[in-house]
Amino acid sequence: PEKYLSVQYSISENLVRRLLAAYGEQAEQIMAHRPAPMQTIRPNRMKTSPEAFEKYLTSRDVRWEHATVRDAYNCSASGDLTRLDGYVHGYYSLMGESSMLAAYAVGAKPGMNILDACAAPGGKSALIAESMMGTGRVYAWDVHEHRVELIRAARRRLQLDNLRPAVRDARKP
């Protein structure tokens, strides 16, 4: 039974044994549980208000709820949220709450100059640039050209003129 449950639920046999020992007959229910897939997104506050963004999500049949982090929404929708017109036009970005917290921890204020020295793919840099309401500069560096191109793509999609991607190595003065 341990081998069967391991294959059935894609769980290591060691974990199956531990769950069976701890929970007995309930163990299989625990192994079978799969939460609904959620994607966390955040609106571009330079382009939309929370009210308008929530109305937009609802109009596109996206089920949403407020996440723990401010301006974050946990969404469930059939399909890829990056295919919606709002994503394409820069009204929102997909971003994990932990990454949002890291960007907020910088304490960006309008007019500041900020360096993100390991910036690709650019989500935190973009959130910092948006927090500055298009003022100041966010220098978004990475050592790999193909990864800096991801930052450039985010800059174009979100229309962030204050985001400055570059291939640079912060270890070298």
PDB file of C-alpha atoms in Angstrom:
ATOM      1  CA  PRO A   1       0.000   0.000   0.000  1.00  0.00           C
ATOM      2  CA  GLU A   2       2.834   2.460   0.674  1.00  0.00           C
ATOM      3  CA  LYS A   3       4.261   2.059  -2.822  1.00  0.00           C
ATOM      4  CA  TYR A   4       0.773   2.370  -4.374  1.00  0.00           C
ATOM      5  CA  LEU A   5      -0.033   5.550  -2.378  1.00  0.00           C
ATOM      6  CA  SER A   6       3.383   6.982  -3.213  1.00  0.00           C
ATOM      7  CA  VAL A   7       2.752   6.588  -6.962  1.00  0.00           C
ATOM      8  CA  GLN A   8      -0.933   7.527  -6.780  1.00  0.00           C
ATOM      9  CA  TYR A   9      -0.315  10.863  -5.032  1.00  0.00           C
ATOM     10  CA  SER A  10       3.270  11.633  -6.158  1.00  0.00           C
ATOM     11  CA  ILE A  11       4.565  11.577  -2.593  1.00  0.00           C
ATOM     12  CA  SER A  12       7.740   9.905  -1.390  1.00  0.00           C
ATOM     13  CA  GLU A  13       7.322   6.510   0.267  1.00  0.00           C
ATOM     14  CA  ASN A  14       9.012   7.848   3.388  1.00  0.00           C
ATOM     15  CA  LEU A  15       6.408  10.603   3.710  1.00  0.00           C
ATOM     16  CA  VAL A  16       3.598   8.111   3.000  1.00  0.00           C
ATOM     17  CA  ARG A  17       4.846   5.929   5.889  1.00  0.00           C
ATOM     18  CA  ARG A  18       5.000   8.925   8.216  1.00  0.00           C
ATOM     19  CA  LEU A  19       1.500  10.095   7.272  1.00  0.00           C
ATOM     20  CA  LEU A  20       0.069   6.599   7.736  1.00  0.00           C
ATOM     21  CA  ALA A  21       1.718   6.275  11.136  1.00  0.00           C
ATOM     22  CA  ALA A  22       0.497   9.683  12.279  1.00  0.00           C
ATOM     23  CA  TYR A  23      -3.011   9.760  10.773  1.00  0.00           C
ATOM     24  CA  GLY A  24      -4.034   6.175  10.050  1.00  0.00           C
ATOM     25  CA  GLU A  25      -7.084   5.939   7.791  1.00  0.00           C
ATOM     26  CA  GLN A  26      -7.201   9.748   7.359  1.00  0.00           C
ATOM     27  CA  ALA A  27      -3.742   9.750   5.733  1.00  0.00           C
ATOM     28  CA  GLU A  28      -5.075   9.013   2.260  1.00  0.00           C
ATOM     29  CA  GLN A  29      -7.516  11.941   2.462  1.00  0.00           C
ATOM     30  CA  ILE A  30      -4.593  14.180   3.397  1.00  0.00           C
ATOM     31  CA  MET A  31      -2.519  12.884   0.473  1.00  0.00           C
ATOM     32  CA  ALA A  32      -5.427  13.324  -1.952  1.00  0.00           C
ATOM     33  CA  HIS A  33      -6.039  16.977  -1.023  1.00  0.00           C
ATOM     34  CA  ARG A  34      -5.026  19.396  -3.750  1.00  0.00           C
ATOM     35  CA  PRO A  35      -5.855  23.059  -3.193  1.00  0.00           C
ATOM     36  CA  ALA A  36      -7.275  24.980  -6.131  1.00  0.00           C
ATOM     37  CA  PRO A  37      -4.477  26.542  -8.184  1.00  0.00           C
ATOM     38  CA  MET A  38      -4.077  30.229  -7.475  1.00  0.00           C
ATOM     39  CA  GLN A  39      -2.048  32.932  -9.146  1.00  0.00           C
ATOM     40  CA  THR A  40      -1.088  36.088  -7.302  1.00  0.00           C
ATOM     41  CA  ILE A  41      -1.265  39.316  -9.254  1.00  0.00           C
ATOM     42  CA  ARG A  42      -0.877  42.992  -8.467  1.00  0.00           C
ATOM     43  CA  PRO A  43      -2.314  45.980 -10.315  1.00  0.00           C
ATOM     44  CA  ASN A  44      -0.124  48.677 -11.798  1.00  0.00           C
ATOM     45  CA  ARG A  45      -1.286  51.535  -9.580  1.00  0.00           C
ATOM     46  CA  MET A  46      -0.026  54.032 -12.172  1.00  0.00           C
ATOM     47  CA  LYS A  47      -2.711  52.769 -14.566  1.00  0.00           C
ATOM     48  CA  THR A  48      -5.679  51.696 -12.454  1.00  0.00           C
ATOM     49  CA  SER A  49      -7.351  52.039  -9.075  1.00  0.00           C
ATOM     50  CA  PRO A  50      -8.177  49.083  -6.809  1.00  0.00           C
ATOM     51  CA  GLU A  51     -11.898  49.495  -7.518  1.00  0.00           C
ATOM     52  CA  ALA A  52     -11.462  49.602 -11.292  1.00  0.00           C
ATOM     53  CA  PHE A  53      -9.060  46.662 -11.155  1.00  0.00           C
ATOM     54  CA  GLU A  54     -11.490  44.528  -9.161  1.00  0.00           C
ATOM     55  CA  LYS A  55     -14.267  45.397 -11.602  1.00  0.00           C
ATOM     56  CA  TYR A  56     -11.965  44.433 -14.489  1.00  0.00           C
ATOM     57  CA  LEU A  57     -11.166  41.037 -12.939  1.00  0.00           C
ATOM     58  CA  THR A  58     -14.836  40.303 -12.304  1.00  0.00           C
ATOM     59  CA  SER A  59     -15.772  41.290 -15.874  1.00  0.00           C
ATOM     60  CA  ARG A  60     -13.238  38.741 -17.183  1.00  0.00           C
ATOM     61  CA  ASP A  61     -14.660  35.926 -15.018  1.00  0.00           C
ATOM     62  CA  VAL A  62     -11.565  35.851 -12.839  1.00  0.00           C
ATOM     63  CA  ARG A  63     -12.381  34.713  -9.311  1.00  0.00           C
ATOM     64  CA  TRP A  64     -10.318  36.812  -6.923  1.00  0.00           C
ATOM     65  CA  GLU A  65      -9.796  37.548  -3.270  1.00  0.00           C
ATOM     66  CA  HIS A  66      -7.525  39.966  -1.476  1.00  0.00           C
ATOM     67  CA  ALA A  67      -4.193  38.371  -0.610  1.00  0.00           C
ATOM     68  CA  THR A  68      -2.238  39.023   2.563  1.00  0.00           C
ATOM     69  CA  VAL A  69       0.088  41.651   1.074  1.00  0.00           C
ATOM     70  CA  ARG A  70      -1.364  45.041   0.173  1.00  0.00           C
ATOM     71  CA  ASP A  71      -2.338  45.441  -3.485  1.00  0.00           C
ATOM     72  CA  ALA A  72      -2.092  41.677  -4.038  1.00  0.00           C
ATOM     73  CA  TYR A  73      -4.912  39.498  -5.334  1.00  0.00           C
ATOM     74  CA  ASN A  74      -5.129  35.719  -5.293  1.00  0.00           C
ATOM     75  CA  CYS A  75      -6.897  34.709  -8.484  1.00  0.00           C
ATOM     76  CA  SER A  76      -8.235  31.522  -9.920  1.00  0.00           C
ATOM     77  CA  ALA A  77      -9.234  31.479 -13.538  1.00  0.00           C
ATOM     78  CA  SER A  78      -9.306  28.962 -16.278  1.00  0.00           C
ATOM     79  CA  GLY A  79      -6.387  29.656 -18.523  1.00  0.00           C
ATOM     80  CA  ASP A  80      -3.365  31.879 -18.484  1.00  0.00           C
ATOM     81  CA  LEU A  81      -3.835  35.313 -16.885  1.00  0.00           C
ATOM     82  CA  THR A  82      -1.015  36.696 -19.044  1.00  0.00           C
ATOM     83  CA  ARG A  83      -3.253  36.296 -22.106  1.00  0.00           C
ATOM     84  CA  LEU A  84      -5.830  38.813 -20.915  1.00  0.00           C
ATOM     85  CA  ASP A  85      -5.732  42.280 -22.435  1.00  0.00           C
ATOM     86  CA  GLY A  86      -5.073  43.883 -19.040  1.00  0.00           C
ATOM     87  CA  TYR A  87      -1.783  42.037 -18.717  1.00  0.00           C
ATOM     88  CA  VAL A  88      -0.747  42.792 -22.285  1.00  0.00           C
ATOM     89  CA  HIS A  89      -1.449  46.518 -21.738  1.00  0.00           C
ATOM     90  CA  GLY A  90       0.431  46.643 -18.425  1.00  0.00           C
ATOM     91  CA  TYR A  91      -2.491  46.985 -16.015  1.00  0.00           C
ATOM     92  CA  TYR A  92      -1.202  44.162 -13.822  1.00  0.00           C
ATOM     93  CA  SER A  93       1.667  41.768 -13.244  1.00  0.00           C
ATOM     94  CA  LEU A  94       1.922  38.249 -11.882  1.00  0.00           C
ATOM     95  CA  MET A  95       4.073  38.337  -8.782  1.00  0.00           C
ATOM     96  CA  GLY A  96       4.418  36.306  -5.617  1.00  0.00           C
ATOM     97  CA  GLU A  97       3.681  37.952  -2.310  1.00  0.00           C
ATOM     98  CA  SER A  98       7.193  37.270  -0.985  1.00  0.00           C
ATOM     99  CA  SER A  99       8.679  39.169  -3.936  1.00  0.00           C
ATOM    100  CA  MET A 100       6.247  42.017  -3.347  1.00  0.00           C
ATOM    101  CA  LEU A 101       7.321  42.205   0.296  1.00  0.00           C
ATOM    102  CA  ALA A 102      10.981  42.392  -0.755  1.00  0.00           C
ATOM    103  CA  ALA A 103      10.203  45.304  -3.107  1.00  0.00           C
ATOM    104  CA  TYR A 104       8.140  47.123  -0.460  1.00  0.00           C
ATOM    105  CA  ALA A 105      10.955  46.677   2.076  1.00  0.00           C
ATOM    106  CA  VAL A 106      13.113  49.025  -0.023  1.00  0.00           C
ATOM    107  CA  GLY A 107      10.833  51.882   1.055  1.00  0.00           C
ATOM    108  CA  ALA A 108      10.897  53.555  -2.355  1.00  0.00           C
ATOM    109  CA  LYS A 109       9.631  57.124  -2.465  1.00  0.00           C
ATOM    110  CA  PRO A 110       9.037  59.340  -5.513  1.00  0.00           C
ATOM    111  CA  GLY A 111      12.237  60.864  -6.868  1.00  0.00           C
ATOM    112  CA  MET A 112      14.667  58.352  -5.367  1.00  0.00           C
ATOM    113  CA  ASN A 113      17.498  56.616  -7.237  1.00  0.00           C
ATOM    114  CA  ILE A 114      17.536  52.879  -6.518  1.00  0.00           C
ATOM    115  CA  LEU A 115      19.826  50.103  -7.719  1.00  0.00           C
ATOM    116  CA  ASP A 116      18.536  46.548  -8.088  1.00  0.00           C
ATOM    117  CA  ALA A 117      21.857  44.773  -8.656  1.00  0.00           C
ATOM    118  CA  CYS A 118      20.441  41.330  -9.460  1.00  0.00           C
ATOM    119  CA  ALA A 119      17.249  42.402 -11.142  1.00  0.00           C
ATOM    120  CA  ALA A 120      16.106  39.805 -13.655  1.00  0.00           C
ATOM    121  CA  PRO A 121      13.387  39.069 -14.559  1.00  0.00           C
ATOM    122  CA  GLY A 122      12.359  42.526 -13.306  1.00  0.00           C
ATOM    123  CA  GLY A 123       9.242  42.103 -11.181  1.00  0.00           C
ATOM    124  CA  LYS A 124      10.634  43.729  -8.046  1.00  0.00           C
ATOM    125  CA  SER A 125      12.309  46.500 -10.060  1.00  0.00           C
ATOM    126  CA  ALA A 126       9.007  47.203 -11.811  1.00  0.00           C
ATOM    127  CA  LEU A 127       7.077  47.351  -8.537  1.00  0.00           C
ATOM    128  CA  ILE A 128       9.659  49.751  -7.103  1.00  0.00           C
ATOM    129  CA  ALA A 129       9.436  51.939 -10.240  1.00  0.00           C
ATOM    130  CA  GLU A 130       5.625  51.923 -10.031  1.00  0.00           C
ATOM    131  CA  SER A 131       5.804  52.831  -6.308  1.00  0.00           C
ATOM    132  CA  MET A 132       7.793  55.908  -7.311  1.00  0.00           C
ATOM    133  CA  MET A 133       4.956  56.922  -9.664  1.00  0.00           C
ATOM    134  CA  GLY A 134       7.221  57.252 -12.687  1.00  0.00           C
ATOM    135  CA  THR A 135       9.706  59.592 -10.971  1.00  0.00           C
ATOM    136  CA  GLY A 136      13.315  58.990  -9.974  1.00  0.00           C
ATOM    137  CA  ARG A 137      15.272  56.075 -11.404  1.00  0.00           C
ATOM    138  CA  VAL A 138      15.417  52.356 -10.790  1.00  0.00           C
ATOM    139  CA  TYR A 139      18.632  50.950 -12.210  1.00  0.00           C
ATOM    140  CA  ALA A 140      17.931  47.279 -12.898  1.00  0.00           C
ATOM    141  CA  TRP A 141      21.169  45.401 -13.522  1.00  0.00           C
ATOM    142  CA  ASP A 142      21.926  41.816 -14.332  1.00  0.00           C
ATOM    143  CA  VAL A 143      25.037  40.141 -15.697  1.00  0.00           C
ATOM    144  CA  HIS A 144      23.276  38.209 -18.486  1.00  0.00           C
ATOM    145  CA  GLU A 145      21.987  39.950 -21.621  1.00  0.00           C
ATOM    146  CA  HIS A 146      19.133  37.464 -22.163  1.00  0.00           C
ATOM    147  CA  ARG A 147      17.891  38.119 -18.614  1.00  0.00           C
ATOM    148  CA  VAL A 148      18.175  41.904 -19.014  1.00  0.00           C
ATOM    149  CA  GLU A 149      15.945  41.529 -22.076  1.00  0.00           C
ATOM    150  CA  LEU A 150      13.238  40.213 -19.711  1.00  0.00           C
ATOM    151  CA  ILE A 151      13.524  43.439 -17.716  1.00  0.00           C
ATOM    152  CA  ARG A 152      13.327  45.483 -20.919  1.00  0.00           C
ATOM    153  CA  ALA A 153      10.184  43.602 -21.927  1.00  0.00           C
ATOM    154  CA  ALA A 154       8.579  44.354 -18.537  1.00  0.00           C
ATOM    155  CA  ARG A 155       9.598  48.015 -18.899  1.00  0.00           C
ATOM    156  CA  ARG A 156       7.897  48.232 -22.309  1.00  0.00           C
ATOM    157  CA  ARG A 157       4.758  46.357 -21.234  1.00  0.00           C
ATOM    158  CA  LEU A 158       4.309  48.427 -18.065  1.00  0.00           C
ATOM    159  CA  GLN A 159       5.460  51.696 -19.724  1.00  0.00           C
ATOM    160  CA  LEU A 160       7.959  52.463 -16.955  1.00  0.00           C
ATOM    161  CA  ASP A 161      10.207  55.242 -18.221  1.00  0.00           C
ATOM    162  CA  ASN A 162      11.973  55.421 -14.841  1.00  0.00           C
ATOM    163  CA  LEU A 163      13.160  51.793 -15.061  1.00  0.00           C
ATOM    164  CA  ARG A 164      16.668  51.565 -16.548  1.00  0.00           C
ATOM    165  CA  PRO A 165      17.770  47.988 -17.385  1.00  0.00           C
ATOM    166  CA  ALA A 166      21.443  47.343 -18.142  1.00  0.00           C
ATOM    167  CA  VAL A 167      23.921  44.508 -18.441  1.00  0.00           C
ATOM    168  CA  ARG A 168      26.189  45.341 -15.513  1.00  0.00           C
ATOM    169  CA  ASP A 169      28.075  43.480 -12.826  1.00  0.00           C
ATOM    170  CA  ALA A 170      27.647  45.177  -9.435  1.00  0.00           C
ATOM    171  CA  ARG A 171      30.795  43.436  -8.174  1.00  0.00           C
ATOM    172  CA  LYS A 172      32.858  45.652 -10.468  1.00  0.00           C
ATOM    173  CA  PRO A 173      33.087  49.353  -9.598  1.00  0.00           C
TER     174      PRO A 173
END
